[in-house]
Structures are given as structure tokens and as C-alpha cells.
């Protein structure tokens, strides 16, 4: 049996404000559940020269993930993004401080070489708080096993079996 690996991200919102994030590495996990707070969307940033967001893969900064759970969270976040190219000017920072993970999205320029760096926030930005990690993915039903009686009845009802 061939399994394809991919990541599923679900954002929960209440009255237009994002308040939850689920990151699931399919098909076998892990799945991480985060609460979101202090969300500032890209269009709410008051900078005049915010510019366009590049589609280049971002460089990642993962700061202060030192415990065993922190290392697991760092791995979950790191595998959301493909490896960047060297010339990419995008940076996404995940900084852990007192169990709140601050996410920031910037682009950078080096106008006078490596001695000067100019950061421009391009958004969004938010705080995440991890509240659950499941080591199996929600697609664990895809693992090779026999369907239960209820599943067999339902699949026969809808014409799959």
C-alpha cells in the first residue's frame, strides 16, 4: 500500500476572527491543536510600504523550543514549509515565550551589505498556544484494518461496498 504524506491545516474562526488552528500531518500524524490570539491580519497592518508577498519559500526562525514538547512542536511547525532557496527574502519567525508562540512574517533587504538589514512586516501576525498534540493523524482510519460493522453497513448503504 502506498501512502502519500501531506499536511492539512484548518483555521477555526468566530465572527471573522481566527481563534484556533489545527495542523495535521497526514496520514499518520502527529496532529497539533493551537489556540490563536492577538491576530493581526495582513490588511490590518498600518504600514504604507507593505508591498506584495513573495511566493518564494520562507526561511524559518524557530526560537526557544528547548523541552521535549518544544522539540515536537518545532518539528510540526518546521514541516509546514518546504526548504527555502538561498535568495529568498522572506522570513517567518516562531518564537516561544512562556508557552505562547509568537508568529511573525517579514521580508528583509540589505541595502548596504550584510552590516545593515531592513525588516518589513508583511503579516499576518498572531500568538499561538499549543493545547493538545495527538501522535496519530485524523486519517488513521486509512491504515489497513477491517471496517467495523457500522462502517461496512454505511459504506454498503452509500454504494461503496
PDB file of C-alpha atoms in Angstrom:
ATOM      1  CA  UNK A   1       0.000   0.000   0.000  1.00  0.00           C
ATOM      2  CA  UNK A   2       1.354   3.437  -0.954  1.00  0.00           C
ATOM      3  CA  UNK A   3       0.800   6.334   1.441  1.00  0.00           C
ATOM      4  CA  UNK A   4       1.078   9.963   0.420  1.00  0.00           C
ATOM      5  CA  UNK A   5       2.279  12.359   3.086  1.00  0.00           C
ATOM      6  CA  UNK A   6       0.849  15.848   3.250  1.00  0.00           C
ATOM      7  CA  UNK A   7      -0.136  18.463   5.794  1.00  0.00           C
ATOM      8  CA  UNK A   8      -3.681  19.601   6.462  1.00  0.00           C
ATOM      9  CA  UNK A   9      -4.190  22.980   8.149  1.00  0.00           C
ATOM     10  CA  UNK A  10      -7.611  24.005   9.470  1.00  0.00           C
ATOM     11  CA  UNK A  11      -8.246  27.502  10.844  1.00  0.00           C
ATOM     12  CA  UNK A  12     -11.233  27.975  13.156  1.00  0.00           C
ATOM     13  CA  UNK A  13     -12.846  31.386  13.432  1.00  0.00           C
ATOM     14  CA  UNK A  14     -15.563  33.076  15.442  1.00  0.00           C
ATOM     15  CA  UNK A  15     -17.263  36.137  13.952  1.00  0.00           C
ATOM     16  CA  UNK A  16     -14.474  36.604  11.441  1.00  0.00           C
ATOM     17  CA  UNK A  17     -11.637  36.400  13.978  1.00  0.00           C
ATOM     18  CA  UNK A  18      -9.340  33.346  13.773  1.00  0.00           C
ATOM     19  CA  UNK A  19      -9.273  31.622  17.161  1.00  0.00           C
ATOM     20  CA  UNK A  20      -7.971  28.104  16.519  1.00  0.00           C
ATOM     21  CA  UNK A  21      -5.521  26.249  14.328  1.00  0.00           C
ATOM     22  CA  UNK A  22      -5.193  22.513  13.687  1.00  0.00           C
ATOM     23  CA  UNK A  23      -2.099  21.182  11.922  1.00  0.00           C
ATOM     24  CA  UNK A  24      -2.260  17.541  10.923  1.00  0.00           C
ATOM     25  CA  UNK A  25       0.478  15.602   9.200  1.00  0.00           C
ATOM     26  CA  UNK A  26      -1.379  13.021   7.165  1.00  0.00           C
ATOM     27  CA  UNK A  27      -1.894  10.101   7.172  1.00  0.00           C
ATOM     28  CA  UNK A  28      -0.202   9.024  10.420  1.00  0.00           C
ATOM     29  CA  UNK A  29       0.220  12.201  12.455  1.00  0.00           C
ATOM     30  CA  UNK A  30       1.046  13.975  14.628  1.00  0.00           C
ATOM     31  CA  UNK A  31      -1.833  16.436  14.906  1.00  0.00           C
ATOM     32  CA  UNK A  32      -1.359  19.668  16.872  1.00  0.00           C
ATOM     33  CA  UNK A  33      -4.175  21.870  18.177  1.00  0.00           C
ATOM     34  CA  UNK A  34      -3.454  25.547  18.853  1.00  0.00           C
ATOM     35  CA  UNK A  35      -5.491  28.417  20.236  1.00  0.00           C
ATOM     36  CA  UNK A  36      -4.925  31.743  18.440  1.00  0.00           C
ATOM     37  CA  UNK A  37      -4.953  35.212  19.982  1.00  0.00           C
ATOM     38  CA  UNK A  38      -3.834  38.762  19.182  1.00  0.00           C
ATOM     39  CA  UNK A  39      -4.362  38.142  15.485  1.00  0.00           C
ATOM     40  CA  UNK A  40      -3.483  40.986  13.120  1.00  0.00           C
ATOM     41  CA  UNK A  41      -4.262  40.193   9.504  1.00  0.00           C
ATOM     42  CA  UNK A  42      -2.187  41.481   6.614  1.00  0.00           C
ATOM     43  CA  UNK A  43      -4.748  44.109   5.585  1.00  0.00           C
ATOM     44  CA  UNK A  44      -4.839  45.488   9.152  1.00  0.00           C
ATOM     45  CA  UNK A  45      -1.129  46.388   9.246  1.00  0.00           C
ATOM     46  CA  UNK A  46      -0.827  50.178   9.053  1.00  0.00           C
ATOM     47  CA  UNK A  47       2.434  50.307   7.096  1.00  0.00           C
ATOM     48  CA  UNK A  48       2.229  52.185   3.783  1.00  0.00           C
ATOM     49  CA  UNK A  49       5.006  50.282   2.041  1.00  0.00           C
ATOM     50  CA  UNK A  50       3.846  46.776   2.972  1.00  0.00           C
ATOM     51  CA  UNK A  51       4.278  45.659  -0.651  1.00  0.00           C
ATOM     52  CA  UNK A  52       3.443  42.294  -2.135  1.00  0.00           C
ATOM     53  CA  UNK A  53       4.170  38.960  -0.507  1.00  0.00           C
ATOM     54  CA  UNK A  54       6.702  36.941  -2.430  1.00  0.00           C
ATOM     55  CA  UNK A  55       5.768  33.370  -3.268  1.00  0.00           C
ATOM     56  CA  UNK A  56       9.317  32.215  -2.523  1.00  0.00           C
ATOM     57  CA  UNK A  57       9.647  29.641   0.233  1.00  0.00           C
ATOM     58  CA  UNK A  58      10.448  31.402   3.534  1.00  0.00           C
ATOM     59  CA  UNK A  59      13.423  30.979   5.815  1.00  0.00           C
ATOM     60  CA  UNK A  60      12.299  29.855   9.274  1.00  0.00           C
ATOM     61  CA  UNK A  61      13.450  31.079  12.659  1.00  0.00           C
ATOM     62  CA  UNK A  62      12.350  28.744  15.459  1.00  0.00           C
ATOM     63  CA  UNK A  63      13.338  30.241  18.796  1.00  0.00           C
ATOM     64  CA  UNK A  64      13.300  28.783  22.334  1.00  0.00           C
ATOM     65  CA  UNK A  65      11.817  25.316  21.663  1.00  0.00           C
ATOM     66  CA  UNK A  66      14.020  23.545  24.216  1.00  0.00           C
ATOM     67  CA  UNK A  67      11.847  20.952  26.011  1.00  0.00           C
ATOM     68  CA  UNK A  68      10.781  17.591  24.558  1.00  0.00           C
ATOM     69  CA  UNK A  69       7.333  19.009  23.766  1.00  0.00           C
ATOM     70  CA  UNK A  70       9.014  22.101  22.343  1.00  0.00           C
ATOM     71  CA  UNK A  71      11.117  19.946  20.016  1.00  0.00           C
ATOM     72  CA  UNK A  72       7.992  18.092  18.842  1.00  0.00           C
ATOM     73  CA  UNK A  73       6.193  21.419  18.240  1.00  0.00           C
ATOM     74  CA  UNK A  74       9.232  22.765  16.396  1.00  0.00           C
ATOM     75  CA  UNK A  75       9.206  19.726  14.104  1.00  0.00           C
ATOM     76  CA  UNK A  76       5.480  20.110  13.425  1.00  0.00           C
ATOM     77  CA  UNK A  77       5.914  23.777  12.504  1.00  0.00           C
ATOM     78  CA  UNK A  78       9.113  23.220  10.527  1.00  0.00           C
ATOM     79  CA  UNK A  79       7.467  20.668   8.239  1.00  0.00           C
ATOM     80  CA  UNK A  80       4.740  23.116   7.188  1.00  0.00           C
ATOM     81  CA  UNK A  81       7.163  24.779   4.776  1.00  0.00           C
ATOM     82  CA  UNK A  82       9.419  23.412   2.027  1.00  0.00           C
ATOM     83  CA  UNK A  83      13.140  24.251   2.135  1.00  0.00           C
ATOM     84  CA  UNK A  84      13.887  27.822   1.020  1.00  0.00           C
ATOM     85  CA  UNK A  85      16.166  28.891  -1.779  1.00  0.00           C
ATOM     86  CA  UNK A  86      19.235  30.914  -0.803  1.00  0.00           C
ATOM     87  CA  UNK A  87      17.941  34.069  -2.495  1.00  0.00           C
ATOM     88  CA  UNK A  88      14.602  34.069  -0.669  1.00  0.00           C
ATOM     89  CA  UNK A  89      13.939  37.352   1.180  1.00  0.00           C
ATOM     90  CA  UNK A  90      11.034  36.017   3.290  1.00  0.00           C
ATOM     91  CA  UNK A  91      11.412  35.142   6.966  1.00  0.00           C
ATOM     92  CA  UNK A  92       8.821  33.546   9.239  1.00  0.00           C
ATOM     93  CA  UNK A  93       9.610  33.568  12.947  1.00  0.00           C
ATOM     94  CA  UNK A  94       8.088  31.280  15.552  1.00  0.00           C
ATOM     95  CA  UNK A  95       9.303  32.434  18.982  1.00  0.00           C
ATOM     96  CA  UNK A  96       8.256  30.537  22.108  1.00  0.00           C
ATOM     97  CA  UNK A  97       7.885  32.626  25.258  1.00  0.00           C
ATOM     98  CA  UNK A  98       6.092  31.243  28.334  1.00  0.00           C
ATOM     99  CA  UNK A  99       4.177  28.666  26.237  1.00  0.00           C
ATOM    100  CA  UNK A 100       2.913  31.304  23.805  1.00  0.00           C
ATOM    101  CA  UNK A 101       4.340  31.019  20.297  1.00  0.00           C
ATOM    102  CA  UNK A 102       4.558  34.358  18.506  1.00  0.00           C
ATOM    103  CA  UNK A 103       4.355  34.095  14.729  1.00  0.00           C
ATOM    104  CA  UNK A 104       5.713  36.969  12.620  1.00  0.00           C
ATOM    105  CA  UNK A 105       6.164  37.255   8.854  1.00  0.00           C
ATOM    106  CA  UNK A 106       8.803  39.626   7.439  1.00  0.00           C
ATOM    107  CA  UNK A 107      10.738  40.383   4.304  1.00  0.00           C
ATOM    108  CA  UNK A 108      14.249  41.755   4.520  1.00  0.00           C
ATOM    109  CA  UNK A 109      16.598  43.852   2.439  1.00  0.00           C
ATOM    110  CA  UNK A 110      20.293  44.508   2.891  1.00  0.00           C
ATOM    111  CA  UNK A 111      20.736  48.000   1.415  1.00  0.00           C
ATOM    112  CA  UNK A 112      24.390  48.438   2.474  1.00  0.00           C
ATOM    113  CA  UNK A 113      25.512  44.824   2.554  1.00  0.00           C
ATOM    114  CA  UNK A 114      25.408  42.349   5.413  1.00  0.00           C
ATOM    115  CA  UNK A 115      26.094  45.035   8.039  1.00  0.00           C
ATOM    116  CA  UNK A 116      22.617  46.578   7.656  1.00  0.00           C
ATOM    117  CA  UNK A 117      19.345  44.708   7.474  1.00  0.00           C
ATOM    118  CA  UNK A 118      15.947  46.361   6.944  1.00  0.00           C
ATOM    119  CA  UNK A 119      12.910  44.320   8.014  1.00  0.00           C
ATOM    120  CA  UNK A 120       9.410  44.948   6.691  1.00  0.00           C
ATOM    121  CA  UNK A 121       6.482  43.193   8.342  1.00  0.00           C
ATOM    122  CA  UNK A 122       4.139  41.764   5.720  1.00  0.00           C
ATOM    123  CA  UNK A 123       1.742  39.950   8.065  1.00  0.00           C
ATOM    124  CA  UNK A 124      -0.157  38.225   9.383  1.00  0.00           C
ATOM    125  CA  UNK A 125       0.972  38.041  12.996  1.00  0.00           C
ATOM    126  CA  UNK A 126      -0.557  36.163  15.912  1.00  0.00           C
ATOM    127  CA  UNK A 127       0.082  34.299  19.139  1.00  0.00           C
ATOM    128  CA  UNK A 128      -0.427  30.537  19.292  1.00  0.00           C
ATOM    129  CA  UNK A 129      -0.852  28.402  22.379  1.00  0.00           C
ATOM    130  CA  UNK A 130      -0.495  24.654  21.995  1.00  0.00           C
ATOM    131  CA  UNK A 131      -3.158  22.809  23.926  1.00  0.00           C
ATOM    132  CA  UNK A 132      -3.067  19.283  22.500  1.00  0.00           C
ATOM    133  CA  UNK A 133      -0.817  17.010  20.446  1.00  0.00           C
ATOM    134  CA  UNK A 134      -2.121  13.689  19.200  1.00  0.00           C
ATOM    135  CA  UNK A 135       0.526  11.336  17.930  1.00  0.00           C
ATOM    136  CA  UNK A 136      -1.832   9.824  15.357  1.00  0.00           C
ATOM    137  CA  UNK A 137      -3.419  11.698  12.491  1.00  0.00           C
ATOM    138  CA  UNK A 138      -7.139  12.017  11.937  1.00  0.00           C
ATOM    139  CA  UNK A 139      -6.682   9.837   8.856  1.00  0.00           C
ATOM    140  CA  UNK A 140      -5.662   6.855  10.956  1.00  0.00           C
ATOM    141  CA  UNK A 141      -8.810   5.273   9.554  1.00  0.00           C
ATOM    142  CA  UNK A 142      -6.757   4.906   6.344  1.00  0.00           C
ATOM    143  CA  UNK A 143      -4.492   2.379   7.997  1.00  0.00           C
ATOM    144  CA  UNK A 144      -5.005  -1.162   6.755  1.00  0.00           C
ATOM    145  CA  UNK A 145      -7.657  -2.665   9.024  1.00  0.00           C
ATOM    146  CA  UNK A 146     -11.033  -4.289   8.653  1.00  0.00           C
ATOM    147  CA  UNK A 147     -14.019  -1.917   8.767  1.00  0.00           C
ATOM    148  CA  UNK A 148     -16.363  -2.204  11.726  1.00  0.00           C
ATOM    149  CA  UNK A 149     -19.914  -3.497  11.272  1.00  0.00           C
ATOM    150  CA  UNK A 150     -21.273   0.062  11.303  1.00  0.00           C
ATOM    151  CA  UNK A 151     -18.715   1.233   8.724  1.00  0.00           C
ATOM    152  CA  UNK A 152     -19.493  -1.733   6.460  1.00  0.00           C
ATOM    153  CA  UNK A 153     -23.221  -1.046   6.712  1.00  0.00           C
ATOM    154  CA  UNK A 154     -22.758   2.636   5.969  1.00  0.00           C
ATOM    155  CA  UNK A 155     -20.411   2.027   3.021  1.00  0.00           C
ATOM    156  CA  UNK A 156     -22.845  -0.521   1.585  1.00  0.00           C
ATOM    157  CA  UNK A 157     -25.683   1.971   2.023  1.00  0.00           C
ATOM    158  CA  UNK A 158     -23.912   4.667   0.024  1.00  0.00           C
ATOM    159  CA  UNK A 159     -22.854   2.157  -2.639  1.00  0.00           C
ATOM    160  CA  UNK A 160     -19.116   1.988  -1.992  1.00  0.00           C
ATOM    161  CA  UNK A 161     -19.032  -1.671  -0.920  1.00  0.00           C
TER     162      UNK A 161
END
